[in-house]
Short mmCIF file of C-alpha atoms in Angstrom, two decimals:
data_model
loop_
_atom_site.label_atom_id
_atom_site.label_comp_id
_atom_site.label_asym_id
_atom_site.label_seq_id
_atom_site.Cartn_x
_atom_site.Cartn_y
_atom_site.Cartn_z
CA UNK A 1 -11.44 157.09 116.89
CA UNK A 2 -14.45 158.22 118.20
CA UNK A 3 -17.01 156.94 120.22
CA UNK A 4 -19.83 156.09 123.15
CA UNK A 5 -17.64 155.47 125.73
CA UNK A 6 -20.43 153.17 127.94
CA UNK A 7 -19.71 151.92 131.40
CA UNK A 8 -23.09 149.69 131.62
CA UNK A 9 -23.30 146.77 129.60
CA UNK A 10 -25.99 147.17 126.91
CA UNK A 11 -29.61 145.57 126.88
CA UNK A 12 -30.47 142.45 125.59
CA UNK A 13 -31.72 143.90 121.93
CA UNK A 14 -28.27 144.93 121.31
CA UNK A 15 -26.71 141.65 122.45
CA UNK A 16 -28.72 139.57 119.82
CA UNK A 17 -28.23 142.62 117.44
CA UNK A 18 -24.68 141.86 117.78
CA UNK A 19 -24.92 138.05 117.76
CA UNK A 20 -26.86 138.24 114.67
CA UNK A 21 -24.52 140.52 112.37
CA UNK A 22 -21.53 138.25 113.45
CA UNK A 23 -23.82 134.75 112.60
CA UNK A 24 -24.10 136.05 108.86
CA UNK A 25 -20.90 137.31 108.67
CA UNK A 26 -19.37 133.77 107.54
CA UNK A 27 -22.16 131.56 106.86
CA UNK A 28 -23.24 132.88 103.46
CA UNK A 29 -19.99 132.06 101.98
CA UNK A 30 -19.41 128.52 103.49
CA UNK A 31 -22.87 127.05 102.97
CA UNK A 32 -22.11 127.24 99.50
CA UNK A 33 -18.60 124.32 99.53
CA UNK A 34 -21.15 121.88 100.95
CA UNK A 35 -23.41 121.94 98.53
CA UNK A 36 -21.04 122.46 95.10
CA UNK A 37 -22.15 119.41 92.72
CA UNK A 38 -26.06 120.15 93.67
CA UNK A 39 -24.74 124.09 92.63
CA UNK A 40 -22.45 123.10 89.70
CA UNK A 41 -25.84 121.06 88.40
CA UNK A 42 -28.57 123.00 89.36
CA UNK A 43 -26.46 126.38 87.19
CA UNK A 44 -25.12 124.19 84.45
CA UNK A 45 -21.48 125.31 85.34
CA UNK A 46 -18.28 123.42 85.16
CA UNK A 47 -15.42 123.48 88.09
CA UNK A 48 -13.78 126.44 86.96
CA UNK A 49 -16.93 128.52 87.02
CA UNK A 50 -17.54 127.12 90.42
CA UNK A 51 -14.11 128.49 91.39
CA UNK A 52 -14.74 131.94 90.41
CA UNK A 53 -17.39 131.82 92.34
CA UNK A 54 -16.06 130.73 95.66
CA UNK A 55 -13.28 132.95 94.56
CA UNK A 56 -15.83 136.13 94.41
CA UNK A 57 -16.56 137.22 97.63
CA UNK A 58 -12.92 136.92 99.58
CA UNK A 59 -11.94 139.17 96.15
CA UNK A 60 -14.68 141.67 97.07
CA UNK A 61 -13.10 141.66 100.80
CA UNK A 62 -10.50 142.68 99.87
CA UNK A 63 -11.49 145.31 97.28
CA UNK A 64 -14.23 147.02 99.46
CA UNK A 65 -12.90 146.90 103.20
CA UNK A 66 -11.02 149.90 102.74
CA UNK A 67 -14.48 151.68 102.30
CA UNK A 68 -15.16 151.01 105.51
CA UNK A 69 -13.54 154.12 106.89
CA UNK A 70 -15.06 156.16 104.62
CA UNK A 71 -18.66 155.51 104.89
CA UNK A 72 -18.50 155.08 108.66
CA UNK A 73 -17.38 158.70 108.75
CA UNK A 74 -20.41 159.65 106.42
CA UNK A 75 -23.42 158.00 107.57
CA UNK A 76 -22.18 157.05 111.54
CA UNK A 77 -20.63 152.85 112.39
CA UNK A 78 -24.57 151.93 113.65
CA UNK A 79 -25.97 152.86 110.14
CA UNK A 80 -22.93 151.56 107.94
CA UNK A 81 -23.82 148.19 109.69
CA UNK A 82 -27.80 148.49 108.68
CA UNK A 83 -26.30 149.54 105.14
CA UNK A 84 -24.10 146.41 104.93
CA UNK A 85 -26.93 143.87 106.15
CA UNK A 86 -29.25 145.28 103.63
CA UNK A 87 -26.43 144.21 101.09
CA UNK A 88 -26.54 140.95 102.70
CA UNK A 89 -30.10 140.65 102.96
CA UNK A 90 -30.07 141.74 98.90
CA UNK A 91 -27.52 139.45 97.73
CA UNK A 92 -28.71 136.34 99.74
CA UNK A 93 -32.05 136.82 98.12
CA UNK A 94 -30.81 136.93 94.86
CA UNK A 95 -29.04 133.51 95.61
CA UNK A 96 -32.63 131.84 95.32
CA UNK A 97 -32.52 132.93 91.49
CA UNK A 98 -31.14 129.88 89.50
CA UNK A 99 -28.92 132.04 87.04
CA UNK A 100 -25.25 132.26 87.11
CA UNK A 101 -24.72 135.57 86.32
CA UNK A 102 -27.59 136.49 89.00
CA UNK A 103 -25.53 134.10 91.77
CA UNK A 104 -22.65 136.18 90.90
CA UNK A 105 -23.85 139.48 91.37
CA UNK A 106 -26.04 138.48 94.08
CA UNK A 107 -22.58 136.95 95.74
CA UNK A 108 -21.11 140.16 94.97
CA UNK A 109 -23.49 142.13 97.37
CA UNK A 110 -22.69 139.63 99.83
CA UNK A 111 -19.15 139.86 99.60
CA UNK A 112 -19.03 143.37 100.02
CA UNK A 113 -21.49 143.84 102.93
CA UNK A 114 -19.05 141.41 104.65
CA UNK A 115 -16.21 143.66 103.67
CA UNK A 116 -16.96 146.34 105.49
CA UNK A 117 -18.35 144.34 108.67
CA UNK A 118 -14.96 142.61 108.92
CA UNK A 119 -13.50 146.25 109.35
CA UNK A 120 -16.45 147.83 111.53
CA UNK A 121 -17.43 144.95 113.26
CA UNK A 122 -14.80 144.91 116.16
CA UNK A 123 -14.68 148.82 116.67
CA UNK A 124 -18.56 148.46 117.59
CA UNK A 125 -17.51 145.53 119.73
CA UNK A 126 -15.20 147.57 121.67
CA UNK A 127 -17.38 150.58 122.33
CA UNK A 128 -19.58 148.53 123.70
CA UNK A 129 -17.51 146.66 125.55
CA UNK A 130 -14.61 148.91 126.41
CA UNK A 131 -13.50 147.46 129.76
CA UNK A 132 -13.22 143.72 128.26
CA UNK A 133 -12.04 144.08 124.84
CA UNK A 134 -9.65 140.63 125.33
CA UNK A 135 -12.04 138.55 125.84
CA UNK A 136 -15.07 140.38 123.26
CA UNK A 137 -12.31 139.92 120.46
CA UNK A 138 -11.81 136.45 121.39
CA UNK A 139 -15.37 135.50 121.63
CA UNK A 140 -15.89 137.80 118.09
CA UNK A 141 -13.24 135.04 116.30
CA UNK A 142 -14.69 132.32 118.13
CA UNK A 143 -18.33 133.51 116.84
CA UNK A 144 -17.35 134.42 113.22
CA UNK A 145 -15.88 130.70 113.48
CA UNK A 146 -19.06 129.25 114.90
CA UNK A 147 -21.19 131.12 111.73
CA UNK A 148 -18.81 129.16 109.58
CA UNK A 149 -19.61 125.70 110.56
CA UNK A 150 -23.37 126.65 110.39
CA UNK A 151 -22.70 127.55 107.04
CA UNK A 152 -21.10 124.20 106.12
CA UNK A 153 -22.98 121.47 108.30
CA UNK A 154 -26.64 122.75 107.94
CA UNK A 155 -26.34 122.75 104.28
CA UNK A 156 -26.94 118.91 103.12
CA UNK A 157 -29.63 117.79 105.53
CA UNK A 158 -31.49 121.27 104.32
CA UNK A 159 -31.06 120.34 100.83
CA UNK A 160 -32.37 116.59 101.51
CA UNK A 161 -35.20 117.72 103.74
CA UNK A 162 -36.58 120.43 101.06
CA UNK A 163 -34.88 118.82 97.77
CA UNK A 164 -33.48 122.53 96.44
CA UNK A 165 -30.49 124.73 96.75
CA UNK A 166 -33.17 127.68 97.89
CA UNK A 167 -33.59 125.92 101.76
CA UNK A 168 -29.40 126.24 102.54
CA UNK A 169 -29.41 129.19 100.60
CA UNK A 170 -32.14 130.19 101.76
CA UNK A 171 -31.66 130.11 105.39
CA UNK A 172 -29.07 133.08 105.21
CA UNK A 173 -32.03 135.39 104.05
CA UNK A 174 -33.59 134.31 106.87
CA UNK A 175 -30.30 135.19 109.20
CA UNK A 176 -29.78 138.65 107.78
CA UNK A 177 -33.23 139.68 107.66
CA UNK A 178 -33.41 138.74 111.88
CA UNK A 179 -30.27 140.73 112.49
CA UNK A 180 -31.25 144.00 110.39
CA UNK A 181 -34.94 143.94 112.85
CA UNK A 182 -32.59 143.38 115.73
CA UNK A 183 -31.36 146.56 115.15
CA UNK A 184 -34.41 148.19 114.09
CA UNK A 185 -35.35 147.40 117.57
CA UNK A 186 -32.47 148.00 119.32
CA UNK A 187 -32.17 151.47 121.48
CA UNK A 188 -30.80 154.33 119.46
CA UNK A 189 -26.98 155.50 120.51
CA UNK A 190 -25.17 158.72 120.01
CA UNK A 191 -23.09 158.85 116.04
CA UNK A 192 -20.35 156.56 115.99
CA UNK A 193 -17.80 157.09 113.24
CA UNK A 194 -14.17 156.11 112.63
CA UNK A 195 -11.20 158.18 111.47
CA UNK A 196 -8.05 156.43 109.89
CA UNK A 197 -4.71 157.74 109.44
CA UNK A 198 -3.02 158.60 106.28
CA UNK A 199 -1.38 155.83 103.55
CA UNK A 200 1.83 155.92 103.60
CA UNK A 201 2.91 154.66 100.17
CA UNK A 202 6.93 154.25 101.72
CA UNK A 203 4.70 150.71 103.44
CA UNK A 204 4.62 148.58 100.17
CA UNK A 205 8.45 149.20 99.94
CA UNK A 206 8.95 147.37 103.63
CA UNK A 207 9.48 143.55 103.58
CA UNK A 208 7.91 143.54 106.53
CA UNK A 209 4.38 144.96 105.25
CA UNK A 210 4.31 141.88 103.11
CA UNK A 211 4.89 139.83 105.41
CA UNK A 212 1.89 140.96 107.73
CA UNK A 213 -0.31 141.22 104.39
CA UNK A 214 1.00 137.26 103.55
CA UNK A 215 0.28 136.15 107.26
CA UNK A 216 -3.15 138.07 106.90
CA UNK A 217 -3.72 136.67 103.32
CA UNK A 218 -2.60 133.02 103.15
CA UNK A 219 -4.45 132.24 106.17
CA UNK A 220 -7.63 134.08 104.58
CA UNK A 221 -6.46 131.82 102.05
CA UNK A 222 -6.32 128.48 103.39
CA UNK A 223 -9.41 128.96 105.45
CA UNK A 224 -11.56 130.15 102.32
CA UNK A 225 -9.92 127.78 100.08
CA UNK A 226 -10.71 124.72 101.95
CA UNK A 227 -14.31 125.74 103.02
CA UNK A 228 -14.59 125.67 99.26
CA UNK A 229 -12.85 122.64 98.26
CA UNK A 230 -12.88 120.28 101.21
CA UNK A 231 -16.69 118.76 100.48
CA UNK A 232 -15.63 117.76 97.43
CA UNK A 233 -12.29 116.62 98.47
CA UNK A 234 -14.37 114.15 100.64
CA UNK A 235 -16.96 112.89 98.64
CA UNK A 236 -14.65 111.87 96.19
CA UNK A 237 -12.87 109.55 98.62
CA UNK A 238 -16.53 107.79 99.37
CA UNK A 239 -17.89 110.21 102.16
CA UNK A 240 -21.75 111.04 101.59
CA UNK A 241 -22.54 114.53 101.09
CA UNK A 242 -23.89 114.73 104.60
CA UNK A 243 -20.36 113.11 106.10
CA UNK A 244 -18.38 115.69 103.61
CA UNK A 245 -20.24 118.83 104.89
CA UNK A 246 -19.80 117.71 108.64
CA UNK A 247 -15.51 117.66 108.11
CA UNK A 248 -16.01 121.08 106.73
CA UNK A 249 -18.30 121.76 109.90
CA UNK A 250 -15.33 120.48 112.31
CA UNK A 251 -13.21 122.38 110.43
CA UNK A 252 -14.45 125.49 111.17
CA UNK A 253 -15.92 124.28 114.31
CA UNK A 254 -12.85 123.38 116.04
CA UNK A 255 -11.37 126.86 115.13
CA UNK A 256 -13.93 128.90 117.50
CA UNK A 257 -12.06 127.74 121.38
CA UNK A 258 -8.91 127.53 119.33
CA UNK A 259 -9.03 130.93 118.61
CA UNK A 260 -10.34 132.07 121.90
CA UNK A 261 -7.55 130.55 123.70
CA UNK A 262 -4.70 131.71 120.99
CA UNK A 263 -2.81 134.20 123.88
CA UNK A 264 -2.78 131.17 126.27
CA UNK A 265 -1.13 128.90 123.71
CA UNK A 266 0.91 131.60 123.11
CA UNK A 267 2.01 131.95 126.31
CA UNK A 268 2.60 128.12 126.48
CA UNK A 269 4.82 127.49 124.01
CA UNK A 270 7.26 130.79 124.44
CA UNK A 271 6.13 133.32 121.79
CA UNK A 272 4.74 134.01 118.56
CA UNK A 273 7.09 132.21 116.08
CA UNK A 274 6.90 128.73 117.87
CA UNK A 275 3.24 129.02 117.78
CA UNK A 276 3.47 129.75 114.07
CA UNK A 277 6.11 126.92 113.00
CA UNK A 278 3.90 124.46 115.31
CA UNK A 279 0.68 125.82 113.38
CA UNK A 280 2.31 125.43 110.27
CA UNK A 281 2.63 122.00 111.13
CA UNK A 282 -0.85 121.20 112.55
CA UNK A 283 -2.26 122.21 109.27
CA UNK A 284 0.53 120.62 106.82
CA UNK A 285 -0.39 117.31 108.61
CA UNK A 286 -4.18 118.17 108.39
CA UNK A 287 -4.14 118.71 104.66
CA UNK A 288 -2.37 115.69 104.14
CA UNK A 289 -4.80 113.55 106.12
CA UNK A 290 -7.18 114.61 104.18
CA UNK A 291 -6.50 112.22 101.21
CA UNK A 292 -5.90 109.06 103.74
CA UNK A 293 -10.19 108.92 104.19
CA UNK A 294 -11.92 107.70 106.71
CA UNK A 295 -11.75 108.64 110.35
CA UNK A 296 -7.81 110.09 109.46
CA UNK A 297 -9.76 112.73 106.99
CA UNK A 298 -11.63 114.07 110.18
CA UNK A 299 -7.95 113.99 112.58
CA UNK A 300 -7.24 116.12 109.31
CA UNK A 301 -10.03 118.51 109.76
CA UNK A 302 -9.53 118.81 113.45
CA UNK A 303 -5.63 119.38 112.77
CA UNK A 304 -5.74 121.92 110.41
CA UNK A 305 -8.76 123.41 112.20
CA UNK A 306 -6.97 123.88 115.43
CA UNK A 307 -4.51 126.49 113.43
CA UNK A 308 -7.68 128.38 111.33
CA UNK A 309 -8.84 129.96 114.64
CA UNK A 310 -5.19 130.57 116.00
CA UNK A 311 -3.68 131.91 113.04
CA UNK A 312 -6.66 134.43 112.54
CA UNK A 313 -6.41 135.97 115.81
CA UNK A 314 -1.90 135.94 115.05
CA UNK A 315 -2.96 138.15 112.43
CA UNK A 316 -4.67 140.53 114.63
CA UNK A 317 -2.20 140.04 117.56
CA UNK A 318 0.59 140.92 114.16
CA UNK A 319 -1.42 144.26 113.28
CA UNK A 320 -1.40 145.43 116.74
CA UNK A 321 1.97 145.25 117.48
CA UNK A 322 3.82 146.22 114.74
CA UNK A 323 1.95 149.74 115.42
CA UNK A 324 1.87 152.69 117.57
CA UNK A 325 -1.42 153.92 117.75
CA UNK A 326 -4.59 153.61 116.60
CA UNK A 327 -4.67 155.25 113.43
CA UNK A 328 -1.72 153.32 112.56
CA UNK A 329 -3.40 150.14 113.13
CA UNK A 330 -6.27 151.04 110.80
CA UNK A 331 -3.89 152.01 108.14
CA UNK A 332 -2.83 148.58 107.85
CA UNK A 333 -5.58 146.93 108.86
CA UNK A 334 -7.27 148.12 105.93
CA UNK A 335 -3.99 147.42 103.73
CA UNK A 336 -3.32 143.85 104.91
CA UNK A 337 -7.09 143.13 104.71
CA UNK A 338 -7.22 144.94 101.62
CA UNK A 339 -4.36 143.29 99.92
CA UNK A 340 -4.90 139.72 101.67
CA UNK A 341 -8.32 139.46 100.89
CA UNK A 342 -7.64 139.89 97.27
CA UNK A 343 -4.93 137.31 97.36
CA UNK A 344 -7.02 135.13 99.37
CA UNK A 345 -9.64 135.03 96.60
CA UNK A 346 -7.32 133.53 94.03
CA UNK A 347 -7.30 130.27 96.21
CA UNK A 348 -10.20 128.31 95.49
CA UNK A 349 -10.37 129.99 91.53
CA UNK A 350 -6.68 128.32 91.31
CA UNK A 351 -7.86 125.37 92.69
CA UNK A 352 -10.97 125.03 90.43
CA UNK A 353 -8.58 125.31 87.42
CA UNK A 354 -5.92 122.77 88.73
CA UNK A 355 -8.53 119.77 89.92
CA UNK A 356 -9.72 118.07 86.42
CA UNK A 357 -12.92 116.51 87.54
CA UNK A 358 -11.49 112.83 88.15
CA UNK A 359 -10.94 112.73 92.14
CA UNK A 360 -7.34 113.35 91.67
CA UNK A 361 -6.07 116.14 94.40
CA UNK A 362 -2.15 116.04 94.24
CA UNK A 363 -2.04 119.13 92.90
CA UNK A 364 -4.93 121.33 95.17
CA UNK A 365 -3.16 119.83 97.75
CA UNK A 366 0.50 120.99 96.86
CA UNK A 367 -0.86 123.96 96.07
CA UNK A 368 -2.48 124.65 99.64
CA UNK A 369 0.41 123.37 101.12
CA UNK A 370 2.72 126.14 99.53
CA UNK A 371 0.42 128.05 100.45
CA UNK A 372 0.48 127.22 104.25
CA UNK A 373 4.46 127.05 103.92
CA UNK A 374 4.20 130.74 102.84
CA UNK A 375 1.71 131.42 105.97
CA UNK A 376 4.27 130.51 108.40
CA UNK A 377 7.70 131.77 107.11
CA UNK A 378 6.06 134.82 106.54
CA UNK A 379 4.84 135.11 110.73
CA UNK A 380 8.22 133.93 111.30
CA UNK A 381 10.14 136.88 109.50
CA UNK A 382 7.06 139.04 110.88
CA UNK A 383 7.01 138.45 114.52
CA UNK A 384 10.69 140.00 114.94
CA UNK A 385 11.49 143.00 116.62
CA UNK A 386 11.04 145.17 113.89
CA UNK A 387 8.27 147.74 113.82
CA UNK A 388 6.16 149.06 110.72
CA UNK A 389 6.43 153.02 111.64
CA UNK A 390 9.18 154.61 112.92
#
């Protein structure tokens, strides 16, 4: 990896550049959970149809991060990122067409602009900011987090104040289009491009590169699958739409300190696998809370919250030590992403297929539990002593 290696902080442009590519990097996505039935009307689609399309972009992050490599190395990390807000930019616009089959390819463009940004993202962060890559990687999760719960609480009162999807949807075009002139304006730096090392086929045969692409994808998962789901979940237990989009909101919310403070909770409880089995547990609890209503739905939220932002940054903390270097950290990076993501996308399609249309969540909610059950005993087998390459 190569790369300005800058000893001055960088000026204020490139601050709010940054700020802005990591506020659209999650928002697009979970603006759209809070606002399903006005979707599912407004597109004259049925459950299933909504699925595939929460399903859509976590497929396309998995499918397109590993061509984040690839065109960093051809056009340089600073243009890649222009290149993937354009896609943004694109795709959000085309969100403000009323057609399904537009929404999907418009979602599409979105997914895979935030592909390659979830790759990219934090090698920009850390030229940037080489001497306090901790705490930029913390603050990164806790942002990405933060763009979430934009995504989800802003939705409704948009949607009453304007009385049409295109004011939630449409404040993402706004978003993207601010962070592309950010860094229009922001002071030209020397090429930046990234270099992987080579696949190593001999990986899929490992147990253990499952379990870091289970711990990366049934958290992806979970998190995805609930931004998705949960509004709904809600409003079918009485909630207003507004009420339903703010437990989404806390949701996410919540998961932005957690995640900033995962090495000190870490720390606290004596490693890696008691964190996981007491994550596991936080969410198992939250998910079930969920179904109790009132103020036990938002404990459930704030519960299963708590172990969204931890379990994101375990996945990174996973990555980079079960390797050796950095080329072996991109490697399966790119593999657990690439793999996870996919996974991850089959989450809220499964769940549009299993929920019937008659407020009856037994079975979503078995499913996501599996699905959390998998999450941990996979970190548990993973966090051992054993290493990916020898």
């Amino acid at each position: 990896m190569t790369g300005i290696k800058n000893t001055a902080y960088p000026p204020i442009i490139v601050f709010l550049a940054l700020l802005m590519t990591i506020l659209v990097m999650r928002g697009p996505i979970t603006c759209v959970g809070a606002v399903a039935e006005e979707i599912i009307k407004t597109l004259h689609i049925g459950y299933p149809a909504y699925g595939f399309l929460t399903a859509l972009p976590i497929a396309c992050f998995g499918l397109f991060c590993a061509a984040a490599p690839a065109m960093s190395k051809r056009f340089g990390l600073l243009v890649t990122v222009l290149i993937c807000l354009a896609l943004i930019l694109i795709g959000t616009a085309g969100r403000l067409i009323p057609s399904y089959s537009v929404m999907l390819m418009a979602t599409a463009l979105i997914g895979i602009g935030i592909a390659v940004l979830n790759v990219l993202m934090p090698v920009l962060l850390r030229d940037y900011f080489p001497n306090n890559i901790a705490l930029v990687m913390g603050v990164f999760t806790g942002f990405i987090g933060f763009s979430g719960s934009i995504g989800a609480y802003f939705s409704v009162p948009l949607l009453d104040a304007f009385g049409s999807l295109e004011a939630p949807l449409g404040l993402w075009v706004l978003m993207s289009a601010l962070a592309l002139v950010a860094w229009f304006l922001a002071p030209r730096a020397k090429r930046i491009t990234v270099a992987g090392g080579a696949f190593q086929w001999a990986l899929l045969k490992k147990p253990l590169t499952w379990a870091v692409i289970f711990v990366m994808g049934m958290q992806s998962l979970t998190i995805y699958t609930t931004v998705a789901w949960l509004p709904t979940i809600l409003s079918t237990l009485g909630f207003s739409a507004s009420e339903a989009g703010l437990g989404s909101a806390v949701f996410l919310l919540v998961s932005a300190p957690a995640s900033i403070l995962t090495a000190a909770f870490i720390k606290a409880v004596g490693g890696e696998r008691p964190a996981s089995l007491i994550m596991t547990a936080s969410f198992a609890i939250g998910i079930v809370l969920w179904l109790l209503g009132g103020t036990w739905s938002f404990v459930g939220c704030v519960l299963a919250g708590i172990p969204q932002g931890i379990t994101f940054s375990m996945a990174m903390i996973l990555m980079a030590k079960k390797t050796n270097s950095l080329s072996q950290l991109l490697v399966i990076s790119s593999l657990a992403q690439g793999i996870g993501y996919v996974l991850a996308g089959f989450g809220p399609f499964i769940c549009g297929l299993l929920y019937q249309g008659d407020g009856q969540w037994l079975s979503v909610v078995g499913f996501m539990l599996c699905a959390v059950a998998l999450w941990g005993l996979s970190a548990w087998y993973a966090f051992g002593d054993r290493k990916l390459f020898d």
